Protein backbone atom coordinates (compact mmCIF):
# COMPACT_ATOMS: atom_id res chain seq x y z
CA UNK A 1 107.30 26.18 97.93
CA UNK A 2 108.95 24.10 100.98
CA UNK A 3 106.86 23.50 103.69
CA UNK A 4 108.04 21.94 107.35
CA UNK A 5 106.78 20.41 109.86
CA UNK A 6 105.62 21.69 113.22
CA UNK A 7 109.01 20.20 115.05
CA UNK A 8 110.42 20.96 112.08
CA UNK A 9 109.75 24.72 111.91
CA UNK A 10 110.46 24.43 115.48
CA UNK A 11 113.72 24.07 115.81
CA UNK A 12 113.97 26.30 112.74
CA UNK A 13 111.73 29.29 114.48
CA UNK A 14 114.43 28.29 118.16
CA UNK A 15 117.67 28.15 115.91
CA UNK A 16 115.99 31.78 113.90
CA UNK A 17 116.12 33.38 117.98
CA UNK A 18 119.53 32.41 118.34
CA UNK A 19 120.91 34.10 115.72
CA UNK A 20 119.30 37.19 117.17
CA UNK A 21 119.76 37.20 120.79
CA UNK A 22 123.51 36.03 120.81
CA UNK A 23 127.03 37.18 118.73
CA UNK A 24 128.88 33.93 119.75
CA UNK A 25 129.48 32.80 116.38
CA UNK A 26 130.55 29.25 118.05
CA UNK A 27 127.49 28.74 119.90
CA UNK A 28 125.07 29.82 117.11
CA UNK A 29 126.87 26.80 115.24
CA UNK A 30 126.43 24.26 117.77
CA UNK A 31 123.34 24.73 118.19
CA UNK A 32 122.27 24.79 114.51
CA UNK A 33 123.86 21.35 114.65
CA UNK A 34 122.73 19.51 117.57
CA UNK A 35 119.15 21.29 116.37
CA UNK A 36 119.68 19.53 113.13
CA UNK A 37 121.08 16.72 113.91
CA UNK A 38 117.74 16.00 116.10
CA UNK A 39 115.66 16.99 113.71
CA UNK A 40 117.30 14.57 111.56
CA UNK A 41 117.56 11.55 113.06
CA UNK A 42 121.26 11.46 113.47
CA UNK A 43 123.12 10.16 116.02
CA UNK A 44 126.27 12.01 115.08
CA UNK A 45 126.79 15.92 112.74
CA UNK A 46 129.46 17.59 112.11
CA UNK A 47 129.91 21.43 110.77
CA UNK A 48 133.32 22.99 109.49
CA UNK A 49 134.42 26.08 108.27
CA UNK A 50 137.57 27.50 106.07
CA UNK A 51 139.92 29.11 107.64
CA UNK A 52 142.22 32.14 106.37
CA UNK A 53 144.27 29.40 104.75
CA UNK A 54 141.69 27.44 103.19
CA UNK A 55 141.58 24.03 104.98
CA UNK A 56 138.04 23.24 106.92
CA UNK A 57 138.91 23.36 110.61
CA UNK A 58 136.13 21.89 112.73
CA UNK A 59 133.94 24.44 114.89
CA UNK A 60 130.74 22.24 116.35
CA UNK A 61 130.47 18.58 116.89
CA UNK A 62 127.66 15.98 118.36
CA UNK A 63 127.02 12.67 119.36
CA UNK A 64 131.10 11.83 119.87
CA UNK A 65 134.31 12.89 122.03
CA UNK A 66 135.95 15.71 120.94
CA UNK A 67 139.21 13.39 120.77
CA UNK A 68 138.33 11.91 117.44
CA UNK A 69 138.41 14.73 115.96
CA UNK A 70 141.42 13.75 113.83
CA UNK A 71 139.95 10.73 113.01
CA UNK A 72 137.40 13.00 110.73
CA UNK A 73 140.74 14.36 108.99
CA UNK A 74 139.05 12.64 105.27
CA UNK A 75 136.06 14.16 105.60
CA UNK A 76 137.41 17.93 105.54
CA UNK A 77 140.54 17.61 103.20
CA UNK A 78 140.95 18.00 99.60
CA UNK A 79 136.96 18.27 99.22
CA UNK A 80 136.17 18.55 96.18
CA UNK A 81 132.47 19.46 94.93
CA UNK A 82 130.39 21.45 91.76
CA UNK A 83 127.88 23.98 91.26
CA UNK A 84 124.40 22.66 90.49
CA UNK A 85 120.78 24.72 90.50
CA UNK A 86 120.41 24.23 93.82
CA UNK A 87 124.43 25.82 94.93
CA UNK A 88 127.26 24.42 95.60
CA UNK A 89 127.37 20.70 96.48
CA UNK A 90 129.73 17.62 97.32
CA UNK A 91 130.05 14.11 95.45
CA UNK A 92 128.21 11.45 96.77
CA UNK A 93 130.47 9.09 95.84
CA UNK A 94 133.12 10.26 97.27
CA UNK A 95 131.10 11.16 100.54
CA UNK A 96 130.72 7.56 100.69
CA UNK A 97 134.45 6.38 99.90
CA UNK A 98 135.37 8.59 102.37
CA UNK A 99 132.63 7.41 105.44
CA UNK A 100 133.82 4.51 105.18
CA UNK A 101 137.89 5.65 106.33
CA UNK A 102 135.94 7.67 109.10
CA UNK A 103 134.08 4.54 110.17
CA UNK A 104 136.63 2.55 110.74
CA UNK A 105 139.03 4.59 112.27
CA UNK A 106 136.56 6.63 115.32
CA UNK A 107 134.33 2.79 115.51
CA UNK A 108 131.38 4.56 115.63
CA UNK A 109 130.05 2.67 113.00
CA UNK A 110 128.96 5.26 110.82
CA UNK A 111 126.51 3.82 107.75
CA UNK A 112 124.63 7.32 105.87
CA UNK A 113 125.99 10.57 106.03
CA UNK A 114 124.37 14.29 104.77
CA UNK A 115 126.90 16.74 103.68
CA UNK A 116 125.39 20.02 102.84
CA UNK A 117 128.02 23.02 102.56
CA UNK A 118 127.87 26.53 103.60
CA UNK A 119 127.81 28.43 100.50
CA UNK A 120 126.97 32.82 101.00
CA UNK A 121 127.15 34.54 97.74
CA UNK A 122 129.01 31.75 95.73
CA UNK A 123 131.38 31.83 98.34
CA UNK A 124 132.29 28.28 100.59
CA UNK A 125 132.74 28.71 104.13
CA UNK A 126 132.31 25.33 105.21
CA UNK A 127 129.74 21.82 105.19
CA UNK A 128 127.74 20.06 108.18
CA UNK A 129 127.81 16.72 108.51
CA UNK A 130 125.15 15.41 110.29
CA UNK A 131 125.53 10.59 110.55
CA UNK A 132 123.46 7.93 110.87
CA UNK A 133 124.22 4.12 112.25
CA UNK A 134 121.40 2.57 110.60
CA UNK A 135 121.08 1.79 107.08
CA UNK A 136 118.39 3.96 107.20
CA UNK A 137 119.59 6.62 103.99
CA UNK A 138 118.48 9.89 104.39
CA UNK A 139 115.93 11.06 101.58
CA UNK A 140 115.37 14.22 99.79
CA UNK A 141 113.46 15.87 101.83
CA UNK A 142 115.74 15.99 104.78
CA UNK A 143 118.62 16.83 102.49
CA UNK A 144 115.83 20.06 101.58
CA UNK A 145 116.40 20.75 105.05
CA UNK A 146 120.17 20.92 105.83
CA UNK A 147 120.07 23.42 103.40
CA UNK A 148 117.43 25.90 105.77
CA UNK A 149 120.18 24.92 109.25
CA UNK A 150 123.27 25.56 106.53
CA UNK A 151 121.30 28.78 105.56
CA UNK A 152 120.93 29.68 109.03
CA UNK A 153 125.03 28.73 109.54
CA UNK A 154 126.05 30.62 106.66
CA UNK A 155 123.79 33.47 108.30
CA UNK A 156 125.65 33.42 111.61
CA UNK A 157 129.14 33.39 109.71
CA UNK A 158 128.03 36.00 107.25
CA UNK A 159 126.51 38.35 110.65
CA UNK A 160 129.97 37.08 113.29
CA UNK A 161 132.48 38.52 109.79
CA UNK A 162 130.43 41.65 109.65
CA UNK A 163 130.53 41.99 114.00
CA UNK A 164 134.06 41.14 114.54
CA UNK A 165 134.93 43.21 111.25
CA UNK A 166 133.03 45.92 113.16
CA UNK A 167 135.17 45.03 116.24
CA UNK A 168 138.06 45.98 114.40
CA UNK A 169 137.07 48.59 113.56
CA UNK A 170 136.60 49.97 116.08
CA UNK A 171 138.87 48.87 118.04
CA UNK A 172 141.11 50.34 116.00
CA UNK A 173 139.32 54.09 115.58
CA UNK A 174 139.51 53.49 119.11
CA UNK A 175 143.65 52.50 119.11
CA UNK A 176 144.46 55.48 116.43
CA UNK A 177 142.06 58.34 118.56
CA UNK A 178 144.08 56.45 121.93
CA UNK A 179 146.70 57.11 121.32
CA UNK A 180 147.42 59.79 118.07
CA UNK A 181 149.79 63.08 119.89
CA UNK A 182 146.69 65.38 119.21
CA UNK A 183 143.82 65.66 121.43
CA UNK A 184 141.28 64.47 120.14
CA UNK A 185 137.50 64.89 121.92
CA UNK A 186 134.08 63.46 120.50
CA UNK A 187 130.99 65.03 121.77
CA UNK A 188 126.93 65.10 120.49
CA UNK A 189 124.54 67.54 119.47
CA UNK A 190 124.39 69.49 122.76
CA UNK A 191 128.76 69.04 122.56
CA UNK A 192 127.62 66.56 125.63
CA UNK A 193 131.43 64.83 126.39
CA UNK A 194 131.80 60.55 124.56
CA UNK A 195 134.93 60.07 123.95
CA UNK A 196 138.05 62.14 124.93
CA UNK A 197 141.60 60.89 124.78
CA UNK A 198 144.59 60.70 127.08
CA UNK A 199 146.44 63.67 124.89
CA UNK A 200 143.25 65.67 125.82
CA UNK A 201 142.97 64.74 129.13
CA UNK A 202 146.58 65.00 129.90
CA UNK A 203 146.98 68.97 128.39
CA UNK A 204 143.42 69.67 130.03
CA UNK A 205 143.76 67.35 133.97
CA UNK A 206 140.57 66.32 132.90
CA UNK A 207 140.92 62.66 133.81
CA UNK A 208 138.42 60.23 130.64
CA UNK A 209 135.87 58.98 133.80
CA UNK A 210 135.01 62.39 134.76
CA UNK A 211 135.40 64.46 131.50
CA UNK A 212 132.38 62.17 129.51
CA UNK A 213 128.72 63.85 129.80
CA UNK A 214 130.31 67.23 131.28
CA UNK A 215 130.25 69.94 127.66
CA UNK A 216 132.77 70.72 125.92
CA UNK A 217 133.34 74.16 127.39
CA UNK A 218 133.71 72.92 131.22
CA UNK A 219 136.53 70.24 130.19
CA UNK A 220 138.07 72.62 127.20
CA UNK A 221 138.07 75.68 128.64
CA UNK A 222 140.22 78.21 126.66
CA UNK A 223 141.42 81.57 127.47
CA UNK A 224 141.82 84.31 125.15
CA UNK A 225 140.10 82.57 122.53
CA UNK A 226 140.80 83.97 118.90
CA UNK A 227 136.78 82.97 118.33
CA UNK A 228 133.37 81.76 120.00
CA UNK A 229 132.63 78.60 120.94
CA UNK A 230 130.62 77.47 118.69
CA UNK A 231 129.13 75.22 121.25
CA UNK A 232 128.02 78.23 123.05
CA UNK A 233 126.37 78.81 119.74
CA UNK A 234 124.95 75.90 119.58
CA UNK A 235 123.39 76.39 123.27
CA UNK A 236 121.89 79.99 122.02
CA UNK A 237 119.83 78.12 118.88
CA UNK A 238 122.63 78.96 116.48
CA UNK A 239 123.44 76.46 113.71
CA UNK A 240 126.85 74.90 113.13
CA UNK A 241 127.43 74.10 109.49
CA UNK A 242 131.40 74.22 108.76
CA UNK A 243 134.75 73.28 110.52
CA UNK A 244 135.48 76.14 112.95
CA UNK A 245 139.10 76.59 113.88
CA UNK A 246 139.87 78.57 117.15
CA UNK A 247 142.77 79.25 118.95
CA UNK A 248 142.96 79.72 123.06
CA UNK A 249 145.40 78.89 126.55
CA UNK A 250 144.62 76.66 128.65
CA UNK A 251 145.81 77.76 132.05
CA UNK A 252 145.70 75.22 134.93
CA UNK A 253 146.99 76.50 138.46
CA UNK A 254 151.01 75.55 139.42
CA UNK A 255 151.32 74.44 135.42
CA UNK A 256 152.92 76.07 131.95
CA UNK A 257 150.48 77.66 129.89
CA UNK A 258 149.44 75.37 127.32
CA UNK A 259 147.85 76.69 123.58
CA UNK A 260 146.37 75.54 121.51
CA UNK A 261 144.75 75.02 118.20
CA UNK A 262 140.75 73.68 117.98
CA UNK A 263 139.34 72.61 115.17
CA UNK A 264 134.92 71.98 115.09
CA UNK A 265 133.40 69.13 112.15
CA UNK A 266 130.57 68.75 112.61
CA UNK A 267 128.72 65.57 111.23
CA UNK A 268 125.55 65.27 109.31
CA UNK A 269 123.31 61.60 109.01
CA UNK A 270 121.05 61.50 105.95
CA UNK A 271 118.64 64.58 106.62
CA UNK A 272 121.27 67.14 107.55
CA UNK A 273 120.55 66.97 111.41
CA UNK A 274 123.51 67.62 114.23
CA UNK A 275 124.21 63.52 115.22
CA UNK A 276 128.23 64.65 116.58
CA UNK A 277 130.97 66.85 116.73
CA UNK A 278 135.29 65.73 116.18
CA UNK A 279 136.56 68.27 117.90
CA UNK A 280 140.96 68.68 117.31
CA UNK A 281 143.10 69.70 119.69
CA UNK A 282 146.78 70.59 118.69
CA UNK A 283 149.59 71.60 121.21
CA UNK A 284 150.75 75.26 119.74
CA UNK A 285 152.50 76.25 122.31
CA UNK A 286 156.01 75.89 120.87
CA UNK A 287 154.73 77.56 117.48
CA UNK A 288 153.75 80.25 119.33
CA UNK A 289 157.12 80.53 121.74
CA UNK A 290 158.47 80.42 118.37
CA UNK A 291 156.10 83.41 117.05
CA UNK A 292 157.41 84.99 120.30
CA UNK A 293 160.68 84.23 120.93
CA UNK A 294 161.30 85.87 116.98
CA UNK A 295 159.48 88.56 118.15
CA UNK A 296 161.62 89.15 120.89
CA UNK A 297 164.78 88.74 119.43
CA UNK A 298 163.94 91.16 117.18
CA UNK A 299 163.16 93.41 120.11
CA UNK A 300 165.47 93.31 122.67
CA UNK A 301 168.51 92.79 119.56
CA UNK A 302 167.39 96.40 118.01
CA UNK A 303 166.94 97.91 121.48
CA UNK A 304 170.83 96.04 122.65
CA UNK A 305 172.70 96.57 119.52
CA UNK A 306 170.89 100.32 119.46
CA UNK A 307 172.01 101.52 122.80
CA UNK A 308 175.74 101.46 122.49
CA UNK A 309 176.16 102.18 119.24
CA UNK A 310 173.86 105.37 120.22
CA UNK A 311 176.31 106.12 122.36
CA UNK A 312 179.23 105.52 121.66
CA UNK A 313 178.22 107.78 118.59
CA UNK A 314 176.54 110.72 120.73
CA UNK A 315 179.84 110.73 122.80
CA UNK A 316 182.37 110.42 119.91
CA UNK A 317 180.15 113.17 118.05
CA UNK A 318 180.81 115.88 120.56
CA UNK A 319 184.20 114.62 121.32
CA UNK A 320 185.08 116.37 117.83
CA UNK A 321 183.32 118.92 118.34
CA UNK A 322 185.37 122.00 116.78
CA UNK A 323 183.78 124.47 118.69
CA UNK A 324 184.25 123.17 121.58
CA UNK A 325 187.73 122.59 123.85
CA UNK A 326 187.06 119.62 126.16
CA UNK A 327 189.64 119.51 129.04
CA UNK A 328 191.80 116.44 129.87
CA UNK A 329 189.29 114.20 132.13
CA UNK A 330 186.15 114.74 129.78
CA UNK A 331 188.19 113.43 127.17
CA UNK A 332 188.81 110.57 129.73
CA UNK A 333 185.46 110.16 130.42
CA UNK A 334 184.07 109.47 127.23
CA UNK A 335 186.34 107.58 125.93
CA UNK A 336 185.83 105.76 128.86
CA UNK A 337 182.46 105.42 128.55
CA UNK A 338 182.66 104.58 124.56
CA UNK A 339 184.92 101.81 125.15
CA UNK A 340 182.81 100.40 128.06
CA UNK A 341 179.77 99.78 124.95
CA UNK A 342 181.93 98.79 122.39
CA UNK A 343 183.13 96.47 124.99
CA UNK A 344 179.02 95.66 126.11
CA UNK A 345 178.26 95.08 122.21
CA UNK A 346 181.57 92.58 121.18
CA UNK A 347 179.59 90.92 123.82
CA UNK A 348 176.32 90.74 122.11
CA UNK A 349 177.78 89.77 119.65
CA UNK A 350 180.18 87.23 120.69
CA UNK A 351 176.55 85.45 122.57
CA UNK A 352 174.83 85.68 119.91
CA UNK A 353 177.19 83.41 118.03
CA UNK A 354 178.01 81.18 120.20
CA UNK A 355 174.34 80.85 120.39
CA UNK A 356 173.89 80.22 116.92
CA UNK A 357 177.25 77.97 116.81
CA UNK A 358 175.20 75.99 119.83
CA UNK A 359 172.24 75.48 117.37
CA UNK A 360 174.06 74.72 115.04
CA UNK A 361 176.34 71.39 116.70
CA UNK A 362 178.81 73.66 116.56
CA UNK A 363 180.63 74.98 119.88
CA UNK A 364 183.77 73.41 120.43
CA UNK A 365 185.52 72.74 123.46
CA UNK A 366 189.74 73.51 123.93
CA UNK A 367 189.90 71.31 127.10
CA UNK A 368 192.48 71.50 129.38
CA UNK A 369 193.09 70.45 133.12
CA UNK A 370 191.59 74.04 134.59
CA UNK A 371 192.54 75.25 138.40
CA UNK A 372 189.29 76.49 139.35
CA UNK A 373 189.45 77.93 142.28
CA UNK A 374 191.58 80.59 140.46
CA UNK A 375 190.08 81.02 138.20
CA UNK A 376 187.08 81.44 140.15
CA UNK A 377 189.34 84.23 142.23
CA UNK A 378 190.55 85.96 138.71
CA UNK A 379 186.34 86.48 137.75
CA UNK A 380 184.93 87.41 141.20
CA UNK A 381 188.29 90.26 141.40
CA UNK A 382 186.64 91.63 137.55
CA UNK A 383 183.63 91.95 138.94
CA UNK A 384 184.67 93.47 142.34
CA UNK A 385 185.96 96.37 140.53
CA UNK A 386 182.51 96.67 138.64
CA UNK A 387 180.47 97.11 141.53
CA UNK A 388 180.93 98.55 144.62
CA UNK A 389 176.84 98.27 145.89
CA UNK A 390 178.47 93.82 146.50
CA UNK A 391 180.05 92.34 148.60
CA UNK A 392 180.76 89.17 146.18
CA UNK A 393 182.80 86.36 149.12
CA UNK A 394 184.41 83.46 147.60
CA UNK A 395 184.42 80.32 149.38
CA UNK A 396 186.11 77.18 148.03
CA UNK A 397 188.61 74.65 149.90
CA UNK A 398 192.04 75.45 148.84
CA UNK A 399 192.54 71.19 148.03
CA UNK A 400 190.02 71.35 145.22
CA UNK A 401 190.64 69.18 142.25
CA UNK A 402 191.30 70.92 138.88
CA UNK A 403 188.46 69.89 135.94
CA UNK A 404 188.46 68.94 132.82
CA UNK A 405 187.83 71.43 130.43
CA UNK A 406 187.60 74.51 128.03
CA UNK A 407 189.45 77.33 130.73
CA UNK A 408 187.45 80.04 129.09
CA UNK A 409 184.29 79.02 128.82
CA UNK A 410 184.47 78.38 132.35
CA UNK A 411 185.04 82.16 132.68
CA UNK A 412 182.58 82.63 130.83
CA UNK A 413 179.58 80.72 133.07
CA UNK A 414 180.52 81.89 135.97
CA UNK A 415 180.23 85.85 134.02
CA UNK A 416 177.37 84.93 133.21
CA UNK A 417 176.08 83.90 136.44
CA UNK A 418 178.04 87.01 137.87
CA UNK A 419 176.56 89.58 136.21
CA UNK A 420 172.78 87.92 136.35
CA UNK A 421 173.94 88.29 140.64
CA UNK A 422 174.37 91.80 139.93
CA UNK A 423 171.89 92.89 137.89
CA UNK A 424 169.06 91.00 140.28
CA UNK A 425 170.26 92.12 143.16
CA UNK A 426 169.88 95.16 142.49
CA UNK A 427 169.60 96.99 146.74
CA UNK A 428 173.36 95.13 147.52
CA UNK A 429 174.44 92.63 149.32
CA UNK A 430 175.96 90.04 149.24
CA UNK A 431 177.45 87.56 146.52
CA UNK A 432 178.52 83.96 147.17
CA UNK A 433 181.22 82.41 145.44
CA UNK A 434 181.55 78.77 146.09
CA UNK A 435 182.66 75.42 145.18
CA UNK A 436 182.90 71.48 146.50
CA UNK A 437 183.99 68.46 145.04
CA UNK A 438 181.89 64.78 145.23
CA UNK A 439 182.26 61.77 143.75
CA UNK A 440 183.69 62.58 139.92
CA UNK A 441 182.42 66.24 139.95
CA UNK A 442 182.90 69.91 141.27
CA UNK A 443 179.70 71.55 142.20
CA UNK A 444 180.01 75.08 141.53
CA UNK A 445 177.36 77.88 142.91
CA UNK A 446 176.81 81.29 142.69
CA UNK A 447 174.12 83.22 145.74
CA UNK A 448 172.76 86.19 145.87
CA UNK A 449 170.32 87.99 148.08
CA UNK A 450 168.29 89.56 145.48
CA UNK A 451 164.71 89.38 144.43
CA UNK A 452 164.34 85.82 143.75
CA UNK A 453 162.62 83.22 140.86
CA UNK A 454 158.85 82.30 141.06
CA UNK A 455 158.91 79.03 140.52
CA UNK A 456 156.40 78.73 137.82
CA UNK A 457 159.33 80.19 135.59
CA UNK A 458 162.19 78.43 135.95
CA UNK A 459 161.32 76.10 134.20
CA UNK A 460 162.35 78.57 131.53
CA UNK A 461 164.35 80.21 133.34
CA UNK A 462 167.42 78.50 130.77
CA UNK A 463 165.20 79.34 127.52
CA UNK A 464 166.86 81.23 124.54
CA UNK A 465 165.47 85.34 124.79
CA UNK A 466 163.93 84.35 128.14
CA UNK A 467 163.91 87.22 130.86
CA UNK A 468 162.65 86.80 134.11
CA UNK A 469 159.17 88.80 134.22
CA UNK A 470 159.78 91.19 136.67
CA UNK A 471 159.02 95.02 136.83
CA UNK A 472 162.97 95.29 137.33
CA UNK A 473 163.31 93.45 133.92
CA UNK A 474 162.17 96.32 132.10
CA UNK A 475 165.44 98.79 133.32
CA UNK A 476 167.95 95.97 133.20
CA UNK A 477 170.18 95.51 130.47
CA UNK A 478 170.45 91.96 128.68
CA UNK A 479 168.72 89.92 125.93
CA UNK A 480 168.21 87.00 127.48
CA UNK A 481 171.23 84.30 126.04
CA UNK A 482 173.21 84.21 129.42
CA UNK A 483 171.67 81.01 131.27
CA UNK A 484 171.19 79.51 127.63
CA UNK A 485 175.00 79.68 127.19
CA UNK A 486 175.91 79.13 130.72
CA UNK A 487 173.23 75.49 130.41
CA UNK A 488 174.64 74.82 126.50
CA UNK A 489 178.23 75.72 127.68
CA UNK A 490 178.13 73.34 131.27
CA UNK A 491 176.03 70.89 129.36
CA UNK A 492 178.51 70.74 126.32
CA UNK A 493 181.46 69.84 129.88
CA UNK A 494 179.69 66.82 130.31
CA UNK A 495 178.14 68.76 133.56
CA UNK A 496 174.38 69.91 134.46
CA UNK A 497 172.82 73.10 135.42
CA UNK A 498 169.88 73.91 138.21
CA UNK A 499 169.07 76.49 140.50
CA UNK A 500 167.04 77.18 143.97
CA UNK A 501 164.60 80.03 144.27
CA UNK A 502 162.56 81.75 146.03
CA UNK A 503 160.96 85.44 145.12
CA UNK A 504 161.89 88.23 147.68
CA UNK A 505 164.65 85.35 149.25
CA UNK A 506 167.32 85.84 146.51
CA UNK A 507 168.81 82.60 144.15
CA UNK A 508 171.41 80.26 144.07
CA UNK A 509 172.72 78.85 140.83
CA UNK A 510 174.84 75.75 140.74
CA UNK A 511 176.63 74.15 138.04
CA UNK A 512 178.44 70.74 138.11
CA UNK A 513 182.03 69.62 135.53
CA UNK A 514 183.99 66.31 135.83
CA UNK A 515 187.23 66.23 137.52
CA UNK A 516 190.00 65.95 135.94
CA UNK A 517 190.89 62.34 135.56
CA UNK A 518 192.98 61.19 138.41
CA UNK A 519 191.84 62.93 140.57
CA UNK A 520 188.53 61.73 141.72
CA UNK A 521 187.44 62.55 145.82
CA UNK A 522 185.62 58.52 145.20
CA UNK A 523 182.12 60.35 148.00
CA UNK A 524 178.78 59.22 147.00
CA UNK A 525 176.55 61.53 145.23
CA UNK A 526 173.78 60.64 147.48
CA UNK A 527 175.93 63.46 149.58
CA UNK A 528 176.36 65.37 146.73
CA UNK A 529 171.78 66.38 146.55
CA UNK A 530 171.96 67.62 149.88
CA UNK A 531 174.75 69.34 149.88
CA UNK A 532 173.89 71.40 146.91
CA UNK A 533 170.52 72.05 148.10
CA UNK A 534 171.72 74.13 151.70
CA UNK A 535 174.42 75.53 148.95
């Protein structure tokens, strides 16, 4: 067993402490090299590690200016080594031959050298050189001592690699968590938040710095939950042994409801103790809305189809009764209702077909120059006959330029908006239909004095089958397709549609259509937005 004199032992102990106190590989290797040079009474030292390409690269130097590093290349290129009972070892003859080249190139008068490769589990990691400018050769004991320093260097390299790999893995995991589209939360055994990613922070409105340390239930509070919160169960002394799944709604004032599916996955240590819980939060709002839409579709369509069919059948059966003689006025009234309900049924079928075409991308437009002023007057004339409770006022300038679009589809847009204005202003009042031209577009508006639309519902107003939640809805006919179709048709023309409304103050719908080529007004679009708000 090799024993070290006290100074050597002191240096090795200091190197060991450096290894334990620092994770900086270059700092540790520099300290190892300097200690080895001091204990071996060397004037110059060099420590090189193999890089990813397998080439030796100097990571620590001692006793000479770093500008001379390129002149040490003969000792770093094509290093031959052989296996001995002591591990990897360079050929001494080869090292001495290379030493002469380096000594001449650096003019450092290097006379003696000892070289010990750094090896770990039969892997060649690098090499340590200690040089003397005197002729005193290195002894075998000194080579053994340098091997001890090389072993410490190899340990430092291994620790640095493990630390680097750990950091890379941690950073990779952090990147995955932070950039996940799903919400992720990691909590300790008491359900205190340790990690919360950006997606979940957006869902809940809790910034990560405020959420950390809070309980999971405080940050992720679910309404209408389908199962109990397992974190609440842990507080009561219950155990969490397997995954738990629950659904519920995240409700924040001024924000749309988010329906989420939450999976709680417990993680245990080797002794079976709960270490932490990984909570995955998936936004299933669209899936829930799709289910609701499907249910709404079946309910609305069945109701909307049944009503006219029932009326048509009822009046037809009544009129064909042979035991009653109907007068002409009764027959005309019955036939008028049958015709009206048949038209309503036909309109519903057309809307459903249009919705299907839009979804399938098969909507086609037959575009031409359209006299919008004339078209508005004709559509309004038809609606004036249908309602006596409303006064429909037209505000369209005579010099309104023609638009480029599908005449029948524009008629459909106007009809849908006017129909809504009539339905949702049951007490009557004034309905205004107007238009103005700015830049390359004509802006059309339809304004009513009806019940208005709450702000939180305006974002979904143009969704398929969506109808404003109000008591009036239950008494108003419609499948919730009018505004959806209007939006799709406006956008197909290259325009846009929006609404300004407040509950109890009516609603104003705006949409734009491109002006036919060669008739642009040349005005700035900035004024268009202001005027749109006033309309």
